[in-house]
């Protein structure tokens, strides 16, 4: 497809488990963003990649959160030792570049539930 | 600090009536402003953006938004609402000084259009 895809769409984890969330951006898009959307809230920025370089990780809530984009396309957000407060929808977005004229295209999200 | 406020949790309108979803922002410099719509279990869809130029911006699905610098507002409007417009709407801002393009989102406004 032409859009941003994410997998899995739903993930249930027991507290303390590690999880990995995948994002396939639109082909050719340089910029990739991860956002966290808690229930009833707007998305909050987690991290930003330009190609394979992680240029901003200021939004990652703790060192349990780690993201990578090793080949400048697919990205993985990993959460170690999940906690209940990590329950949220994780959204991935991509854009052609970081310029202001390029809107971000969002994937459907991964809903993470930590029991 | 950058911020976005959507003062209404929910807006109710009758089909065929005009609708307005309010958004105000706080950012240093001239802002880049966006509206996104989110349908249940789907990712955010881009509606429109203001970067520079005319204060009235036209977007997808008949929506428009008016940028008002003096009131620091970017309200979303539509002349005639449809039942299918019922969804969750997010306003977002990007500071021109941002070198990553990350978006700051409001809390969201649920639009309910009744037949």
PDB file of C-alpha atoms in Angstrom:
ATOM      1  CA  UNK A   1       0.000   0.000   0.000  1.00  0.00           C
ATOM      2  CA  UNK A   2       0.942   3.615  -0.321  1.00  0.00           C
ATOM      3  CA  UNK A   3       0.407   4.610   3.281  1.00  0.00           C
ATOM      4  CA  UNK A   4       2.259   4.193   6.556  1.00  0.00           C
ATOM      5  CA  UNK A   5       1.753   0.760   8.043  1.00  0.00           C
ATOM      6  CA  UNK A   6       2.302  -0.407  11.600  1.00  0.00           C
ATOM      7  CA  UNK A   7       2.396  -3.806  13.198  1.00  0.00           C
ATOM      8  CA  UNK A   8       1.056  -5.312  15.278  1.00  0.00           C
ATOM      9  CA  UNK A   9      -2.159  -3.334  15.429  1.00  0.00           C
ATOM     10  CA  UNK A  10      -2.830  -4.572  18.955  1.00  0.00           C
ATOM     11  CA  UNK A  11      -0.419  -5.843  21.564  1.00  0.00           C
ATOM     12  CA  UNK A  12      -1.133  -7.112  25.043  1.00  0.00           C
ATOM     13  CA  UNK A  13       1.862  -7.507  27.316  1.00  0.00           C
ATOM     14  CA  UNK A  14       2.299  -8.551  30.888  1.00  0.00           C
ATOM     15  CA  UNK A  15       4.063  -6.039  33.070  1.00  0.00           C
ATOM     16  CA  UNK A  16       7.786  -6.532  32.791  1.00  0.00           C
ATOM     17  CA  UNK A  17       7.756  -7.958  29.276  1.00  0.00           C
ATOM     18  CA  UNK A  18       9.645  -6.370  26.393  1.00  0.00           C
ATOM     19  CA  UNK A  19       7.740  -5.325  23.269  1.00  0.00           C
ATOM     20  CA  UNK A  20       8.741  -4.249  19.776  1.00  0.00           C
ATOM     21  CA  UNK A  21       6.533  -2.127  17.550  1.00  0.00           C
ATOM     22  CA  UNK A  22       7.204  -1.832  13.827  1.00  0.00           C
ATOM     23  CA  UNK A  23       6.629   1.027  11.432  1.00  0.00           C
ATOM     24  CA  UNK A  24       6.864   0.934   7.639  1.00  0.00           C
ATOM     25  CA  UNK A  25       6.893   4.519   6.361  1.00  0.00           C
ATOM     26  CA  UNK A  26       5.905   5.701   2.935  1.00  0.00           C
ATOM     27  CA  UNK A  27       8.620   4.761   0.482  1.00  0.00           C
ATOM     28  CA  UNK A  28      11.130   7.538  -0.004  1.00  0.00           C
ATOM     29  CA  UNK A  29      10.132   9.511   3.042  1.00  0.00           C
ATOM     30  CA  UNK A  30      13.173  10.871   4.794  1.00  0.00           C
ATOM     31  CA  UNK A  31      11.587  11.860   8.081  1.00  0.00           C
ATOM     32  CA  UNK A  32      10.021   9.454  10.546  1.00  0.00           C
ATOM     33  CA  UNK A  33       8.338  10.294  13.828  1.00  0.00           C
ATOM     34  CA  UNK A  34       6.992   8.283  16.749  1.00  0.00           C
ATOM     35  CA  UNK A  35       4.206   9.652  18.940  1.00  0.00           C
ATOM     36  CA  UNK A  36       2.449   8.268  22.004  1.00  0.00           C
ATOM     37  CA  UNK A  37      -1.280   8.837  22.387  1.00  0.00           C
ATOM     38  CA  UNK A  38      -2.761   8.121  25.784  1.00  0.00           C
ATOM     39  CA  UNK A  39      -6.482   7.531  26.074  1.00  0.00           C
ATOM     40  CA  UNK A  40      -8.406  10.762  25.615  1.00  0.00           C
ATOM     41  CA  UNK A  41      -5.288  12.778  24.856  1.00  0.00           C
ATOM     42  CA  UNK A  42      -3.576  14.200  21.831  1.00  0.00           C
ATOM     43  CA  UNK A  43      -0.459  12.531  20.444  1.00  0.00           C
ATOM     44  CA  UNK A  44       2.795  13.402  22.175  1.00  0.00           C
ATOM     45  CA  UNK A  45       6.141  13.395  20.403  1.00  0.00           C
ATOM     46  CA  UNK A  46       8.591  10.647  21.284  1.00  0.00           C
ATOM     47  CA  UNK A  47      11.409  10.666  18.756  1.00  0.00           C
ATOM     48  CA  UNK A  48      12.465  11.724  15.250  1.00  0.00           C
ATOM     49  CA  UNK A  49      14.640  10.152  12.565  1.00  0.00           C
ATOM     50  CA  UNK A  50      16.105  11.713   9.471  1.00  0.00           C
ATOM     51  CA  UNK A  51      17.010   8.702   7.352  1.00  0.00           C
ATOM     52  CA  UNK A  52      18.870   6.418   9.772  1.00  0.00           C
ATOM     53  CA  UNK A  53      19.949   9.159  12.142  1.00  0.00           C
ATOM     54  CA  UNK A  54      17.979   9.684  15.328  1.00  0.00           C
ATOM     55  CA  UNK A  55      18.137  13.459  15.633  1.00  0.00           C
ATOM     56  CA  UNK A  56      15.711  14.009  18.476  1.00  0.00           C
ATOM     57  CA  UNK A  57      14.779  11.621  21.250  1.00  0.00           C
ATOM     58  CA  UNK A  58      13.753  14.250  23.740  1.00  0.00           C
ATOM     59  CA  UNK A  59      10.243  12.844  24.092  1.00  0.00           C
ATOM     60  CA  UNK A  60      11.193   9.322  25.116  1.00  0.00           C
ATOM     61  CA  UNK A  61       9.809   9.019  28.657  1.00  0.00           C
ATOM     62  CA  UNK A  62      12.522   6.790  30.085  1.00  0.00           C
ATOM     63  CA  UNK A  63      15.551   4.739  29.187  1.00  0.00           C
ATOM     64  CA  UNK A  64      13.236   1.766  28.793  1.00  0.00           C
ATOM     65  CA  UNK A  65      12.192   3.227  25.451  1.00  0.00           C
ATOM     66  CA  UNK A  66      14.467   2.725  22.485  1.00  0.00           C
ATOM     67  CA  UNK A  67      13.950   3.361  18.776  1.00  0.00           C
ATOM     68  CA  UNK A  68      15.972   2.532  15.722  1.00  0.00           C
ATOM     69  CA  UNK A  69      15.865   2.909  11.958  1.00  0.00           C
ATOM     70  CA  UNK A  70      19.033   1.148  10.845  1.00  0.00           C
ATOM     71  CA  UNK A  71      18.589   1.354   7.075  1.00  0.00           C
ATOM     72  CA  UNK A  72      16.653   4.570   6.913  1.00  0.00           C
ATOM     73  CA  UNK A  73      13.312   2.957   6.127  1.00  0.00           C
ATOM     74  CA  UNK A  74      11.594   0.606   8.596  1.00  0.00           C
ATOM     75  CA  UNK A  75      11.683   1.698  12.213  1.00  0.00           C
ATOM     76  CA  UNK A  76      11.191  -0.220  15.436  1.00  0.00           C
ATOM     77  CA  UNK A  77      10.163   1.199  18.789  1.00  0.00           C
ATOM     78  CA  UNK A  78      11.163  -1.072  21.635  1.00  0.00           C
ATOM     79  CA  UNK A  79       9.915  -0.835  25.180  1.00  0.00           C
ATOM     80  CA  UNK A  80      11.716  -2.834  27.803  1.00  0.00           C
ATOM     81  CA  UNK A  81      10.219  -4.001  31.077  1.00  0.00           C
ATOM     82  CA  UNK A  82       6.811  -2.610  30.216  1.00  0.00           C
ATOM     83  CA  UNK A  83       4.796  -0.839  32.902  1.00  0.00           C
ATOM     84  CA  UNK A  84       1.078  -0.167  33.087  1.00  0.00           C
ATOM     85  CA  UNK A  85       1.637   3.508  32.361  1.00  0.00           C
ATOM     86  CA  UNK A  86       3.070   2.512  28.974  1.00  0.00           C
ATOM     87  CA  UNK A  87      -0.429   1.516  27.849  1.00  0.00           C
ATOM     88  CA  UNK A  88      -1.270   3.798  24.933  1.00  0.00           C
ATOM     89  CA  UNK A  89      -1.555   3.947  21.177  1.00  0.00           C
ATOM     90  CA  UNK A  90       1.826   4.368  19.507  1.00  0.00           C
ATOM     91  CA  UNK A  91       1.643   6.277  16.266  1.00  0.00           C
ATOM     92  CA  UNK A  92       4.241   6.407  13.558  1.00  0.00           C
ATOM     93  CA  UNK A  93       4.329   9.185  10.969  1.00  0.00           C
ATOM     94  CA  UNK A  94       6.511   9.933   7.989  1.00  0.00           C
ATOM     95  CA  UNK A  95       7.058  12.925   5.765  1.00  0.00           C
ATOM     96  CA  UNK A  96       9.020  13.609   2.632  1.00  0.00           C
ATOM     97  CA  UNK A  97      11.424  15.764   4.593  1.00  0.00           C
ATOM     98  CA  UNK A  98      11.398  17.912   7.711  1.00  0.00           C
ATOM     99  CA  UNK A  99      10.449  21.066   5.871  1.00  0.00           C
ATOM    100  CA  UNK A 100       7.323  22.860   7.042  1.00  0.00           C
ATOM    101  CA  UNK A 101       5.596  22.412   3.701  1.00  0.00           C
ATOM    102  CA  UNK A 102       5.505  18.664   4.128  1.00  0.00           C
ATOM    103  CA  UNK A 103       2.729  17.317   6.262  1.00  0.00           C
ATOM    104  CA  UNK A 104       3.177  14.159   8.273  1.00  0.00           C
ATOM    105  CA  UNK A 105       1.335  11.025   7.214  1.00  0.00           C
ATOM    106  CA  UNK A 106       0.265   8.812  10.088  1.00  0.00           C
ATOM    107  CA  UNK A 107      -0.096   5.074  10.383  1.00  0.00           C
ATOM    108  CA  UNK A 108      -3.071   3.420  12.101  1.00  0.00           C
ATOM    109  CA  UNK A 109      -1.140   2.975  15.323  1.00  0.00           C
ATOM    110  CA  UNK A 110      -0.359   0.095  17.642  1.00  0.00           C
ATOM    111  CA  UNK A 111      -2.550  -0.124  20.711  1.00  0.00           C
ATOM    112  CA  UNK A 112      -0.429  -1.426  23.578  1.00  0.00           C
ATOM    113  CA  UNK A 113      -2.120  -2.720  26.693  1.00  0.00           C
ATOM    114  CA  UNK A 114       0.074  -3.645  29.649  1.00  0.00           C
ATOM    115  CA  UNK A 115      -1.592  -5.837  32.229  1.00  0.00           C
TER     116      UNK A 115
ATOM    117  CA  UNK B   1       7.052  26.725  25.563  1.00  0.00           C
ATOM    118  CA  UNK B   2       4.923  25.739  22.653  1.00  0.00           C
ATOM    119  CA  UNK B   3       1.353  24.706  23.324  1.00  0.00           C
ATOM    120  CA  UNK B   4      -1.988  24.209  21.672  1.00  0.00           C
ATOM    121  CA  UNK B   5      -5.377  24.536  23.311  1.00  0.00           C
ATOM    122  CA  UNK B   6      -8.672  23.168  22.091  1.00  0.00           C
ATOM    123  CA  UNK B   7     -11.115  24.611  24.589  1.00  0.00           C
ATOM    124  CA  UNK B   8     -14.047  22.373  23.706  1.00  0.00           C
ATOM    125  CA  UNK B   9     -14.015  18.655  24.441  1.00  0.00           C
ATOM    126  CA  UNK B  10     -17.059  18.177  22.232  1.00  0.00           C
ATOM    127  CA  UNK B  11     -18.953  20.163  19.633  1.00  0.00           C
ATOM    128  CA  UNK B  12     -22.473  19.212  18.633  1.00  0.00           C
ATOM    129  CA  UNK B  13     -24.090  20.485  15.448  1.00  0.00           C
ATOM    130  CA  UNK B  14     -27.038  19.533  13.304  1.00  0.00           C
ATOM    131  CA  UNK B  15     -26.440  18.258   9.807  1.00  0.00           C
ATOM    132  CA  UNK B  16     -26.470  21.099   7.322  1.00  0.00           C
ATOM    133  CA  UNK B  17     -25.480  23.728   9.868  1.00  0.00           C
ATOM    134  CA  UNK B  18     -22.100  25.444   9.889  1.00  0.00           C
ATOM    135  CA  UNK B  19     -19.506  24.120  12.302  1.00  0.00           C
ATOM    136  CA  UNK B  20     -16.515  25.624  14.076  1.00  0.00           C
ATOM    137  CA  UNK B  21     -13.880  23.766  16.071  1.00  0.00           C
ATOM    138  CA  UNK B  22     -11.684  26.139  18.034  1.00  0.00           C
ATOM    139  CA  UNK B  23      -7.921  26.121  18.424  1.00  0.00           C
ATOM    140  CA  UNK B  24      -5.527  28.589  19.999  1.00  0.00           C
ATOM    141  CA  UNK B  25      -1.762  28.291  20.127  1.00  0.00           C
ATOM    142  CA  UNK B  26       1.310  29.622  21.845  1.00  0.00           C
ATOM    143  CA  UNK B  27       4.630  29.563  20.002  1.00  0.00           C
ATOM    144  CA  UNK B  28       7.572  31.844  19.435  1.00  0.00           C
ATOM    145  CA  UNK B  29       7.728  33.278  15.968  1.00  0.00           C
ATOM    146  CA  UNK B  30       5.386  32.638  13.097  1.00  0.00           C
ATOM    147  CA  UNK B  31       3.739  29.247  13.578  1.00  0.00           C
ATOM    148  CA  UNK B  32       3.072  26.401  11.217  1.00  0.00           C
ATOM    149  CA  UNK B  33      -0.433  25.128  11.991  1.00  0.00           C
ATOM    150  CA  UNK B  34      -2.202  21.908  11.096  1.00  0.00           C
ATOM    151  CA  UNK B  35      -5.545  20.188  11.495  1.00  0.00           C
ATOM    152  CA  UNK B  36      -5.896  16.421  11.560  1.00  0.00           C
ATOM    153  CA  UNK B  37      -8.966  14.200  11.870  1.00  0.00           C
ATOM    154  CA  UNK B  38      -9.046  10.802  13.552  1.00  0.00           C
ATOM    155  CA  UNK B  39     -11.713   8.201  12.916  1.00  0.00           C
ATOM    156  CA  UNK B  40     -12.123   5.251  15.324  1.00  0.00           C
ATOM    157  CA  UNK B  41      -9.312   2.710  15.080  1.00  0.00           C
ATOM    158  CA  UNK B  42      -7.607   4.678  12.345  1.00  0.00           C
ATOM    159  CA  UNK B  43      -4.612   6.937  12.204  1.00  0.00           C
ATOM    160  CA  UNK B  44      -4.689  10.693  11.936  1.00  0.00           C
ATOM    161  CA  UNK B  45      -5.607  12.058   8.535  1.00  0.00           C
ATOM    162  CA  UNK B  46      -4.273  15.403   7.380  1.00  0.00           C
ATOM    163  CA  UNK B  47      -6.941  18.030   6.661  1.00  0.00           C
ATOM    164  CA  UNK B  48      -5.123  21.295   6.058  1.00  0.00           C
ATOM    165  CA  UNK B  49      -2.196  23.465   7.044  1.00  0.00           C
ATOM    166  CA  UNK B  50      -1.173  27.075   7.352  1.00  0.00           C
ATOM    167  CA  UNK B  51       2.406  27.946   6.609  1.00  0.00           C
ATOM    168  CA  UNK B  52       2.260  31.463   5.233  1.00  0.00           C
ATOM    169  CA  UNK B  53       0.146  33.618   2.955  1.00  0.00           C
ATOM    170  CA  UNK B  54      -3.627  33.920   2.968  1.00  0.00           C
ATOM    171  CA  UNK B  55      -5.188  33.654   6.385  1.00  0.00           C
ATOM    172  CA  UNK B  56      -8.017  31.470   5.069  1.00  0.00           C
ATOM    173  CA  UNK B  57      -6.840  27.992   4.179  1.00  0.00           C
ATOM    174  CA  UNK B  58      -8.884  25.441   2.249  1.00  0.00           C
ATOM    175  CA  UNK B  59      -8.488  21.763   2.960  1.00  0.00           C
ATOM    176  CA  UNK B  60      -9.921  18.331   2.393  1.00  0.00           C
ATOM    177  CA  UNK B  61     -13.617  17.379   2.587  1.00  0.00           C
ATOM    178  CA  UNK B  62     -14.804  20.984   2.378  1.00  0.00           C
ATOM    179  CA  UNK B  63     -13.055  22.107   5.547  1.00  0.00           C
ATOM    180  CA  UNK B  64     -11.321  25.443   5.915  1.00  0.00           C
ATOM    181  CA  UNK B  65      -9.462  27.200   8.686  1.00  0.00           C
ATOM    182  CA  UNK B  66      -8.794  30.812   9.483  1.00  0.00           C
ATOM    183  CA  UNK B  67      -5.472  31.940  10.883  1.00  0.00           C
ATOM    184  CA  UNK B  68      -5.737  34.947  13.179  1.00  0.00           C
ATOM    185  CA  UNK B  69      -2.360  36.147  14.357  1.00  0.00           C
ATOM    186  CA  UNK B  70      -3.627  38.759  16.793  1.00  0.00           C
ATOM    187  CA  UNK B  71      -5.853  36.232  18.532  1.00  0.00           C
ATOM    188  CA  UNK B  72      -3.345  33.396  18.096  1.00  0.00           C
ATOM    189  CA  UNK B  73      -6.137  31.220  16.782  1.00  0.00           C
ATOM    190  CA  UNK B  74      -6.622  28.732  13.968  1.00  0.00           C
ATOM    191  CA  UNK B  75     -10.265  27.694  14.051  1.00  0.00           C
ATOM    192  CA  UNK B  76     -11.524  24.910  11.799  1.00  0.00           C
ATOM    193  CA  UNK B  77     -14.743  25.613   9.923  1.00  0.00           C
ATOM    194  CA  UNK B  78     -17.159  24.063   7.478  1.00  0.00           C
ATOM    195  CA  UNK B  79     -20.188  25.816   5.998  1.00  0.00           C
ATOM    196  CA  UNK B  80     -22.474  22.766   6.053  1.00  0.00           C
ATOM    197  CA  UNK B  81     -21.797  19.804   8.338  1.00  0.00           C
ATOM    198  CA  UNK B  82     -22.331  16.182   7.337  1.00  0.00           C
ATOM    199  CA  UNK B  83     -23.058  13.249   9.638  1.00  0.00           C
ATOM    200  CA  UNK B  84     -19.913  11.640   8.225  1.00  0.00           C
ATOM    201  CA  UNK B  85     -17.852  14.540   9.616  1.00  0.00           C
ATOM    202  CA  UNK B  86     -18.381  13.108  13.110  1.00  0.00           C
ATOM    203  CA  UNK B  87     -14.902  12.287  14.374  1.00  0.00           C
ATOM    204  CA  UNK B  88     -12.101  13.474  16.646  1.00  0.00           C
ATOM    205  CA  UNK B  89     -10.263  16.576  15.466  1.00  0.00           C
ATOM    206  CA  UNK B  90      -6.772  17.641  16.470  1.00  0.00           C
ATOM    207  CA  UNK B  91      -5.068  20.968  16.019  1.00  0.00           C
ATOM    208  CA  UNK B  92      -1.266  20.931  15.958  1.00  0.00           C
ATOM    209  CA  UNK B  93       1.533  23.472  15.821  1.00  0.00           C
ATOM    210  CA  UNK B  94       5.122  23.337  14.776  1.00  0.00           C
ATOM    211  CA  UNK B  95       7.506  26.044  15.834  1.00  0.00           C
ATOM    212  CA  UNK B  96       9.498  27.550  12.966  1.00  0.00           C
ATOM    213  CA  UNK B  97      12.591  27.207  15.110  1.00  0.00           C
ATOM    214  CA  UNK B  98      12.118  23.457  15.337  1.00  0.00           C
ATOM    215  CA  UNK B  99      14.804  21.602  13.445  1.00  0.00           C
ATOM    216  CA  UNK B 100      12.969  18.316  13.606  1.00  0.00           C
ATOM    217  CA  UNK B 101       9.468  19.177  12.486  1.00  0.00           C
ATOM    218  CA  UNK B 102       7.834  17.613  15.517  1.00  0.00           C
ATOM    219  CA  UNK B 103       4.220  18.570  16.086  1.00  0.00           C
ATOM    220  CA  UNK B 104       2.630  19.698  19.333  1.00  0.00           C
ATOM    221  CA  UNK B 105      -0.998  18.562  19.456  1.00  0.00           C
ATOM    222  CA  UNK B 106      -4.024  19.832  21.292  1.00  0.00           C
ATOM    223  CA  UNK B 107      -6.165  17.534  23.394  1.00  0.00           C
ATOM    224  CA  UNK B 108      -8.660  16.987  20.614  1.00  0.00           C
ATOM    225  CA  UNK B 109     -12.293  17.933  20.058  1.00  0.00           C
ATOM    226  CA  UNK B 110     -15.001  15.396  19.337  1.00  0.00           C
ATOM    227  CA  UNK B 111     -17.359  16.607  16.657  1.00  0.00           C
ATOM    228  CA  UNK B 112     -20.819  15.093  16.716  1.00  0.00           C
ATOM    229  CA  UNK B 113     -23.064  15.873  13.763  1.00  0.00           C
ATOM    230  CA  UNK B 114     -26.658  14.777  14.247  1.00  0.00           C
ATOM    231  CA  UNK B 115     -29.105  14.106  11.408  1.00  0.00           C
TER     232      UNK B 115
END
